[in-house]
Short mmCIF file of C-alpha atoms in Angstrom, two decimals:
data_model
loop_
_atom_site.label_atom_id
_atom_site.label_comp_id
_atom_site.label_asym_id
_atom_site.label_seq_id
_atom_site.Cartn_x
_atom_site.Cartn_y
_atom_site.Cartn_z
CA MET A 1 -8.84 -66.65 -69.34
CA ARG A 2 -6.74 -68.17 -66.56
CA ALA A 3 -6.72 -71.56 -68.33
CA ARG A 4 -5.31 -69.93 -71.49
CA PHE A 5 -2.49 -68.29 -69.51
CA VAL A 6 -1.74 -71.57 -67.73
CA ALA A 7 -1.49 -73.50 -70.99
CA LYS A 8 0.85 -70.89 -72.41
CA LEU A 9 3.04 -70.74 -69.31
CA LYS A 10 3.53 -74.49 -69.12
CA HIS A 11 5.54 -74.26 -72.35
CA TRP A 12 7.44 -71.07 -71.44
CA HIS A 13 11.22 -71.19 -70.92
CA PRO A 14 12.97 -68.48 -68.88
CA THR A 15 15.80 -66.32 -70.17
CA PRO A 16 19.09 -66.18 -68.21
CA ILE A 17 18.99 -63.96 -65.13
CA ILE A 18 21.57 -61.29 -64.32
CA PRO A 19 24.42 -62.26 -61.96
CA ILE A 20 23.86 -61.81 -58.23
CA GLY A 21 26.77 -60.17 -56.42
CA THR A 22 28.41 -60.29 -53.04
CA ALA A 23 25.27 -59.44 -51.07
CA MET A 24 24.12 -63.02 -51.70
CA GLN A 25 25.03 -65.07 -48.64
CA PRO A 26 25.17 -68.90 -48.40
CA GLU A 27 21.76 -69.12 -46.75
CA PHE A 28 20.17 -67.98 -50.00
CA GLN A 29 21.08 -71.17 -51.84
CA LEU A 30 18.84 -74.08 -52.77
CA ALA A 31 17.77 -75.02 -49.24
CA GLN A 32 16.15 -71.58 -48.85
CA PHE A 33 13.14 -72.86 -50.82
CA GLN A 34 13.06 -76.23 -49.01
CA LEU A 35 12.79 -78.23 -52.22
CA ALA A 36 14.75 -81.30 -53.20
CA GLY A 37 16.97 -80.97 -56.26
CA PRO A 38 17.69 -80.97 -59.06
CA PHE A 39 16.41 -77.41 -59.19
CA ASP A 40 16.50 -77.14 -62.95
CA ALA A 41 13.58 -79.58 -62.87
CA ARG A 42 11.60 -77.43 -60.40
CA ARG A 43 9.06 -74.69 -61.01
CA ILE A 44 8.46 -71.93 -58.46
CA VAL A 45 5.60 -69.42 -58.59
CA VAL A 46 6.32 -66.16 -56.77
CA ALA A 47 3.53 -63.83 -55.60
CA MET A 48 4.77 -60.42 -56.76
CA SER A 49 3.11 -57.31 -55.31
CA GLY A 50 5.54 -54.82 -56.81
CA GLY A 51 7.35 -54.18 -53.52
CA VAL A 52 10.97 -54.83 -52.63
CA ASP A 53 10.24 -57.97 -50.57
CA SER A 54 8.49 -60.05 -53.23
CA SER A 55 10.91 -58.73 -55.85
CA VAL A 56 13.88 -60.08 -53.90
CA VAL A 57 12.09 -63.41 -53.39
CA ALA A 58 11.69 -63.68 -57.17
CA ALA A 59 15.42 -62.98 -57.62
CA LEU A 60 16.36 -65.58 -54.99
CA ALA A 61 14.11 -68.13 -56.67
CA ALA A 62 15.74 -67.45 -60.03
CA LYS A 63 19.18 -67.86 -58.37
CA THR A 64 18.35 -71.51 -57.63
CA GLY A 65 18.18 -72.38 -61.33
CA ALA A 66 14.52 -73.35 -61.14
CA GLU A 67 11.95 -72.12 -63.62
CA VAL A 68 10.35 -69.08 -61.96
CA ILE A 69 7.02 -67.48 -62.79
CA GLY A 70 5.92 -64.21 -61.22
CA VAL A 71 2.20 -63.75 -60.64
CA THR A 72 0.47 -60.53 -59.60
CA LEU A 73 -3.18 -60.29 -58.66
CA GLN A 74 -4.80 -56.96 -59.55
CA LEU A 75 -7.05 -56.48 -56.55
CA TYR A 76 -8.37 -52.94 -56.74
CA ASP A 77 -8.17 -49.62 -58.55
CA HIS A 78 -9.30 -46.73 -56.38
CA GLY A 79 -8.46 -43.56 -58.28
CA ALA A 80 -5.55 -42.04 -56.36
CA ALA A 81 -4.13 -45.49 -55.64
CA VAL A 82 -3.51 -46.15 -59.31
CA GLY A 83 -0.45 -43.92 -59.52
CA ARG A 84 0.62 -44.16 -55.90
CA THR A 85 3.54 -46.39 -55.01
CA GLY A 86 3.39 -48.58 -51.95
CA SER A 87 -0.29 -49.40 -52.42
CA CYS A 88 0.20 -53.08 -53.34
CA CYS A 89 -1.62 -54.87 -56.16
CA ALA A 90 -2.73 -51.86 -58.20
CA GLY A 91 -1.46 -49.29 -60.69
CA GLN A 92 2.21 -48.40 -60.36
CA ASP A 93 2.92 -51.43 -58.21
CA ILE A 94 1.87 -53.79 -60.99
CA ARG A 95 4.15 -51.94 -63.38
CA ASP A 96 7.00 -52.23 -60.86
CA ALA A 97 6.46 -56.00 -60.58
CA ARG A 98 6.58 -56.34 -64.34
CA ALA A 99 9.78 -54.29 -64.55
CA VAL A 100 11.45 -56.48 -61.90
CA ALA A 101 10.43 -59.65 -63.74
CA ASP A 102 11.93 -58.26 -66.94
CA ARG A 103 15.11 -57.30 -65.10
CA ILE A 104 15.75 -60.77 -63.64
CA GLY A 105 14.49 -62.62 -66.70
CA ILE A 106 11.35 -64.44 -65.54
CA ALA A 107 7.82 -64.70 -66.88
CA HIS A 108 5.26 -62.42 -65.26
CA TYR A 109 1.48 -62.43 -65.51
CA VAL A 110 -1.28 -60.32 -64.00
CA PHE A 111 -4.69 -61.77 -63.13
CA ASP A 112 -7.70 -59.54 -62.48
CA TYR A 113 -9.31 -60.44 -59.15
CA GLU A 114 -10.78 -57.02 -58.42
CA SER A 115 -14.40 -58.14 -58.11
CA ARG A 116 -13.48 -61.12 -55.93
CA PHE A 117 -11.39 -58.86 -53.66
CA ARG A 118 -14.19 -56.29 -53.46
CA GLU A 119 -16.72 -58.93 -52.38
CA SER A 120 -14.58 -60.96 -49.99
CA VAL A 121 -12.38 -58.26 -48.42
CA ILE A 122 -13.63 -54.70 -48.94
CA ALA A 123 -17.33 -55.47 -48.40
CA ASP A 124 -16.46 -57.53 -45.31
CA PHE A 125 -14.35 -54.59 -44.05
CA ALA A 126 -17.38 -52.29 -44.29
CA ASP A 127 -19.73 -54.81 -42.69
CA GLU A 128 -17.38 -55.38 -39.74
CA TYR A 129 -17.19 -51.65 -39.00
CA MET A 130 -20.97 -51.37 -39.25
CA ALA A 131 -21.28 -54.21 -36.72
CA GLY A 132 -19.07 -52.38 -34.23
CA ARG A 133 -16.06 -54.62 -34.77
CA THR A 134 -12.49 -53.75 -35.78
CA PRO A 135 -11.62 -55.67 -38.96
CA ILE A 136 -8.27 -57.00 -40.20
CA PRO A 137 -8.61 -57.00 -44.00
CA CYS A 138 -5.03 -58.26 -44.52
CA VAL A 139 -5.93 -61.56 -42.86
CA LYS A 140 -9.13 -61.88 -44.90
CA CYS A 141 -7.12 -61.21 -48.06
CA ASN A 142 -4.63 -63.94 -47.16
CA MET A 143 -7.48 -66.34 -46.37
CA GLY A 144 -9.18 -65.57 -49.68
CA VAL A 145 -7.65 -64.34 -52.91
CA LYS A 146 -4.00 -64.76 -51.89
CA PHE A 147 -3.96 -68.14 -50.17
CA THR A 148 -6.88 -69.67 -52.06
CA ASP A 149 -7.13 -68.26 -55.58
CA LEU A 150 -3.40 -67.66 -55.98
CA PHE A 151 -2.77 -71.15 -54.65
CA GLN A 152 -4.98 -72.59 -57.35
CA ILE A 153 -3.17 -70.61 -60.03
CA ALA A 154 0.19 -71.91 -58.80
CA ARG A 155 -1.06 -75.49 -58.73
CA ASP A 156 -2.60 -75.14 -62.19
CA LEU A 157 0.84 -74.06 -63.40
CA GLY A 158 2.37 -77.23 -61.99
CA ALA A 159 4.51 -75.31 -59.51
CA ASP A 160 6.36 -77.17 -56.78
CA CYS A 161 5.71 -74.32 -54.34
CA LEU A 162 4.33 -70.80 -53.97
CA ALA A 163 6.84 -68.30 -52.54
CA THR A 164 5.89 -64.97 -50.95
CA GLY A 165 7.70 -62.01 -49.40
CA HIS A 166 6.17 -62.39 -45.93
CA TYR A 167 8.48 -62.11 -42.94
CA VAL A 168 7.76 -65.45 -41.26
CA ARG A 169 9.66 -68.73 -41.12
CA ARG A 170 8.56 -72.12 -42.34
CA VAL A 171 10.31 -74.80 -40.29
CA GLU A 172 10.27 -78.53 -41.04
CA GLY A 173 9.19 -80.08 -37.75
CA PRO A 174 8.82 -83.71 -36.65
CA GLN A 175 5.13 -83.66 -37.65
CA GLY A 176 5.43 -81.56 -40.80
CA ALA A 177 5.83 -77.93 -41.73
CA GLU A 178 5.49 -75.40 -38.90
CA LEU A 179 4.93 -71.65 -38.98
CA HIS A 180 7.36 -69.61 -36.86
CA ARG A 181 7.85 -65.93 -36.16
CA ALA A 182 10.41 -64.07 -38.28
CA ALA A 183 13.96 -63.79 -36.99
CA ASP A 184 13.54 -59.99 -36.94
CA PRO A 185 10.73 -59.23 -34.43
CA ALA A 186 10.26 -55.76 -35.91
CA ARG A 187 9.29 -57.28 -39.27
CA ASP A 188 7.38 -60.37 -38.09
CA GLN A 189 4.08 -60.87 -39.95
CA SER A 190 2.92 -64.09 -38.32
CA TYR A 191 -0.09 -62.30 -36.80
CA PHE A 192 -1.55 -61.87 -40.30
CA LEU A 193 -0.99 -65.51 -41.27
CA PHE A 194 -2.61 -67.32 -38.32
CA ALA A 195 -5.43 -68.60 -40.55
CA THR A 196 -3.03 -70.42 -42.89
CA THR A 197 -4.04 -74.07 -43.14
CA GLN A 198 -1.65 -76.98 -42.82
CA ALA A 199 -2.16 -77.86 -46.50
CA GLN A 200 -1.28 -74.29 -47.49
CA LEU A 201 1.76 -74.25 -45.23
CA ASP A 202 3.03 -77.44 -46.83
CA TYR A 203 3.02 -75.65 -50.21
CA LEU A 204 4.19 -72.17 -49.13
CA ARG A 205 7.76 -70.89 -48.89
CA PHE A 206 8.95 -67.76 -47.06
CA PRO A 207 12.59 -67.09 -48.06
CA LEU A 208 12.85 -63.77 -46.17
CA GLY A 209 11.93 -65.07 -42.72
CA ALA A 210 15.53 -65.18 -41.51
CA LEU A 211 16.53 -61.77 -42.91
CA PRO A 212 16.42 -58.20 -41.58
CA LYS A 213 14.80 -55.69 -43.92
CA PRO A 214 18.02 -53.68 -44.53
CA GLN A 215 19.67 -56.78 -45.96
CA VAL A 216 16.72 -57.37 -48.28
CA ARG A 217 17.11 -53.83 -49.60
CA GLU A 218 20.85 -54.42 -49.99
CA ILE A 219 20.17 -57.44 -52.17
CA ALA A 220 17.72 -55.45 -54.29
CA ALA A 221 20.28 -52.66 -54.72
CA GLU A 222 23.01 -55.15 -55.66
CA LEU A 223 20.68 -56.52 -58.34
CA GLY A 224 20.00 -53.05 -59.65
CA LEU A 225 16.28 -53.31 -58.96
CA ALA A 226 14.48 -49.97 -59.10
CA VAL A 227 12.34 -50.99 -56.09
CA ALA A 228 15.35 -51.21 -53.74
CA LEU A 229 14.40 -47.99 -51.93
CA LYS A 230 10.65 -48.19 -52.53
CA PRO A 231 8.60 -47.43 -49.37
CA ASP A 232 6.75 -50.30 -47.71
CA SER A 233 3.07 -50.67 -48.50
CA GLN A 234 0.60 -49.37 -45.95
CA ASP A 235 -1.33 -51.79 -43.73
CA ILE A 236 -4.64 -51.42 -45.58
CA CYS A 237 -3.81 -51.24 -49.27
CA PHE A 238 -7.24 -50.19 -50.55
CA VAL A 239 -7.45 -47.05 -48.37
CA PRO A 240 -5.24 -44.63 -50.34
CA ASP A 241 -5.50 -41.67 -47.96
CA GLY A 242 -6.01 -43.48 -44.64
CA ASP A 243 -9.67 -42.40 -44.45
CA TYR A 244 -11.33 -45.70 -43.52
CA ALA A 245 -14.67 -44.03 -42.87
CA LYS A 246 -14.86 -42.77 -46.45
CA ILE A 247 -14.53 -46.31 -47.81
CA VAL A 248 -17.20 -47.63 -45.46
CA ARG A 249 -19.51 -44.71 -46.20
CA LYS A 250 -19.19 -45.33 -49.94
CA LEU A 251 -20.33 -48.92 -49.54
CA ARG A 252 -22.79 -48.43 -46.69
CA PRO A 253 -24.51 -45.00 -47.04
CA ASP A 254 -26.13 -45.28 -43.59
CA ALA A 255 -22.72 -45.51 -41.91
CA ASP A 256 -22.94 -41.93 -40.60
CA GLU A 257 -26.03 -42.54 -38.48
CA GLY A 258 -25.40 -40.90 -35.12
CA GLY A 259 -26.06 -42.05 -31.59
CA ASP A 260 -25.23 -41.53 -27.95
CA ILE A 261 -21.83 -41.51 -26.29
CA VAL A 262 -22.42 -43.24 -22.96
CA HIS A 263 -20.16 -43.54 -19.92
CA VAL A 264 -19.74 -47.03 -18.45
CA ASP A 265 -21.63 -45.73 -15.39
CA GLY A 266 -24.69 -45.07 -17.57
CA ARG A 267 -24.42 -41.29 -18.06
CA VAL A 268 -25.06 -39.96 -21.57
CA LEU A 269 -22.13 -37.62 -22.29
CA GLY A 270 -22.92 -36.52 -25.82
CA ARG A 271 -23.63 -37.53 -29.40
CA HIS A 272 -21.42 -39.11 -32.06
CA LYS A 273 -21.60 -38.82 -35.86
CA GLY A 274 -21.36 -42.50 -36.72
CA MET A 275 -19.84 -45.59 -35.11
CA ILE A 276 -17.47 -46.09 -38.04
CA HIS A 277 -15.32 -43.30 -36.58
CA PHE A 278 -14.51 -45.30 -33.42
CA THR A 279 -12.56 -48.39 -32.35
CA VAL A 280 -11.98 -49.99 -28.96
CA GLY A 281 -9.15 -48.29 -27.08
CA GLN A 282 -9.50 -45.00 -28.98
CA ARG A 283 -8.94 -41.84 -26.94
CA LYS A 284 -8.83 -38.97 -29.44
CA GLY A 285 -11.77 -37.71 -31.45
CA LEU A 286 -14.49 -38.30 -28.83
CA GLU A 287 -15.39 -34.58 -28.77
CA ILE A 288 -16.77 -34.67 -25.23
CA GLY A 289 -14.69 -32.09 -23.39
CA GLY A 290 -14.98 -31.07 -19.78
CA GLN A 291 -14.25 -34.52 -18.32
CA PRO A 292 -12.01 -34.70 -15.25
CA ASP A 293 -10.10 -37.77 -16.53
CA PRO A 294 -9.18 -39.09 -19.99
CA LEU A 295 -11.84 -41.32 -21.52
CA TYR A 296 -11.38 -44.24 -23.91
CA VAL A 297 -13.73 -46.21 -26.15
CA ILE A 298 -14.52 -49.33 -24.10
CA ARG A 299 -16.91 -51.05 -26.48
CA LEU A 300 -19.29 -50.37 -29.35
CA ASP A 301 -22.98 -51.21 -29.14
CA ALA A 302 -23.95 -51.58 -32.80
CA ALA A 303 -27.59 -52.47 -32.11
CA GLY A 304 -28.14 -49.37 -29.98
CA LYS A 305 -25.69 -47.23 -31.99
CA ARG A 306 -23.96 -46.36 -28.70
CA VAL A 307 -20.28 -45.66 -28.13
CA ILE A 308 -19.44 -46.77 -24.59
CA VAL A 309 -16.57 -44.84 -23.00
CA GLY A 310 -14.79 -44.95 -19.65
CA PRO A 311 -11.46 -44.67 -17.83
CA LYS A 312 -8.46 -46.70 -18.93
CA ALA A 313 -9.10 -49.22 -16.16
CA ALA A 314 -12.37 -50.16 -17.87
CA LEU A 315 -10.41 -51.30 -20.94
CA ALA A 316 -8.88 -54.18 -18.98
CA VAL A 317 -10.20 -57.61 -19.93
CA SER A 318 -9.60 -60.95 -18.27
CA GLY A 319 -10.42 -63.09 -21.31
CA ALA A 320 -11.93 -63.32 -24.76
CA THR A 321 -14.21 -65.71 -26.62
CA LEU A 322 -12.64 -66.94 -29.86
CA THR A 323 -14.45 -68.25 -32.93
CA ASP A 324 -13.28 -70.04 -36.08
CA ILE A 325 -10.11 -71.20 -34.35
CA ASN A 326 -7.44 -72.45 -36.76
CA TRP A 327 -5.01 -74.87 -35.13
CA LEU A 328 -1.70 -75.58 -36.83
CA GLY A 329 0.52 -78.58 -36.29
CA ARG A 330 0.91 -80.75 -33.25
CA ASP A 331 -1.31 -81.22 -30.23
CA PHE A 332 -0.54 -78.68 -27.55
CA ALA A 333 -1.57 -78.45 -23.91
CA GLY A 334 -0.24 -75.99 -21.40
CA PRO A 335 0.62 -72.32 -21.11
CA LEU A 336 1.04 -70.29 -24.28
CA THR A 337 1.31 -66.66 -25.29
CA ALA A 338 -1.31 -64.69 -27.21
CA LYS A 339 -1.02 -61.64 -29.42
CA VAL A 340 -4.28 -59.68 -29.64
CA ARG A 341 -3.19 -56.82 -31.91
CA SER A 342 -0.70 -56.73 -34.76
CA MET A 343 1.62 -54.34 -32.88
CA ALA A 344 1.17 -55.89 -29.43
CA LYS A 345 3.61 -58.19 -27.67
CA PRO A 346 2.49 -61.77 -26.98
CA VAL A 347 1.29 -62.14 -23.38
CA PRO A 348 0.90 -65.27 -21.19
CA ALA A 349 -2.51 -66.91 -21.51
CA ARG A 350 -4.42 -70.20 -21.56
CA LEU A 351 -6.94 -71.55 -24.05
CA MET A 352 -9.86 -73.54 -22.61
CA ASP A 353 -12.83 -74.58 -24.76
CA GLY A 354 -12.62 -71.53 -27.00
CA GLN A 355 -12.03 -69.15 -24.10
CA LEU A 356 -8.70 -67.31 -24.08
CA LEU A 357 -7.85 -66.46 -20.46
CA PHE A 358 -5.08 -63.92 -19.81
CA ASP A 359 -2.71 -64.39 -16.87
CA ALA A 360 -2.91 -60.63 -16.26
CA PRO A 361 -5.51 -58.08 -17.44
CA GLU A 362 -4.98 -57.14 -21.07
CA TYR A 363 -5.93 -53.78 -22.61
CA GLY A 364 -7.41 -52.76 -25.94
CA VAL A 365 -8.76 -56.19 -26.90
CA ALA A 366 -11.27 -55.52 -29.67
CA PRO A 367 -13.93 -57.81 -31.17
CA GLY A 368 -13.17 -58.35 -34.84
CA GLN A 369 -9.44 -58.55 -34.26
CA ALA A 370 -7.53 -61.83 -34.03
CA ALA A 371 -5.85 -63.59 -31.12
CA VAL A 372 -2.79 -65.44 -32.40
CA LEU A 373 -1.36 -68.17 -30.18
CA TYR A 374 2.32 -69.04 -29.78
CA ASP A 375 4.59 -71.55 -28.09
CA GLY A 376 7.74 -69.45 -28.10
CA ASP A 377 8.26 -68.53 -31.76
CA HIS A 378 6.09 -71.40 -33.01
CA VAL A 379 2.68 -70.23 -34.26
CA LEU A 380 0.09 -72.65 -32.86
CA GLY A 381 -2.83 -70.99 -34.63
CA GLY A 382 -5.41 -68.45 -33.60
CA GLY A 383 -9.01 -67.32 -33.79
CA TRP A 384 -11.26 -64.30 -34.16
CA ILE A 385 -12.19 -62.31 -31.06
CA ALA A 386 -15.99 -62.45 -30.80
CA SER A 387 -16.39 -60.88 -27.35
CA THR A 388 -14.39 -59.98 -24.27
CA GLN A 389 -14.83 -60.40 -20.51
CA SER A 390 -14.20 -57.27 -18.49
CA ALA A 391 -11.71 -57.42 -15.66
CA MET A 392 -13.85 -54.93 -13.74
CA ALA A 393 -17.60 -54.73 -13.17
CA GLU A 394 -19.35 -52.28 -15.50
CA VAL A 395 -22.49 -50.48 -14.49
CA ALA A 396 -23.78 -49.82 -17.98
#
C-alpha cells in the first residue's frame, strides 16, 4: 500500500498556499530548513500529528516554495481517544492534520502503523512496568515508528528532509549536524530525542527550535488555522484518561498481583495491590499510615514483588549504570551535565565506562528512564538507566 501512495505522490503538484502575514519573521525564510536552493526544486516531508506545532512547520515549509507533503501515522485507536483532541496520531487529530493540509494547499496522507506501534511501544510500556522500571514510551516511539518507519516513507518519496514540530535545534557544527536544546527551556524536548542517530539528524529539520510557543500559536492564528488554540497533546498519547495501570492490566492480566511493602531497614509495613501502581520517588498512594515520617518509593523488586520504601534521604543516588548509550557528534572528554527525568534540570556529572557519576547526590533516579548528557546546550547523547548506586547504605 505504501508503495502505491509513494508512486502517486511523486507525480503530485501542490496548489498555491494562502499568504502568510506579518507574524512571519525573517528567520522563517529558506535557511530555516537548512537546505540549499533553489527551493522550488526541493521536496520536504512534514510529520503532521494534528497539533499546532507540526501544522505551523508545514506552513513554514510551504512558505519556502518547496513541494511539501504532510504525512500522518495512525498509531492507535483506543475508544475515548478517537474523538478527543490533543491525543496525537488518532481520531480527531488526524482530521485536524488533514484540514490544515487542505488550508495551506499541500498533499496529506495517512499511513496505518497501529499494529507496529502496539508491538514496539505499547507492549514495551507494559513489559517495563511489569519489570519494575519506569518507561518512556515517547522515546521508544521516536526510536521506532517515527524516526525509522517515517524516515523510510520520506526517503521513498524522494524528500530532501523530514521536518517535525519538536522544540529542539539542529546546528551545523564543524563535524556535521548537532542536536541542541531549544531556545525556550520551558519547551525543550531534547530529552526525548537523545536516541536520534547521526544519520537521522543529518536528515531531520526542526524549524521551531528557536521559537517560543506563544509565537507559534500567533503564526497559526495569522494563517487562520483552526488548531491555533488547540491544547498540547499529553505526554503519553495512548493513555486517554491518564490511567496507566489500566493499559498495563489490559495487556498483562497478572499485573495486579500483590506483594509486600518493605522499609529499607527490612520491616514489612503492609501489602500493595500490584507493582504497576508505583514508581521510584512516589510518595502518595502507599496506603501505609501511622508512620512518623513521610515515606517514598525507593526501588521496586520485580522478582520478589516488593515495593521498597524509605525516607527521602534513601532516594539519593551517587551514580547510575547506563546501557545502550547513543553518542552523537564529536569526541568529548571532561565534565558534562546529565538530565535524568524529562522535567529535571541537568546536573553536573561524569561518564566513565558506562557509569554516570553525579557530582552531588541526585534524587528520584529511576531504572527505565533515560540519562541525557549535555555540554551546555549541545546534546552529546544519552543512555537508559539500568540500575542506580545508593548514596547511603541500605539495610534491606
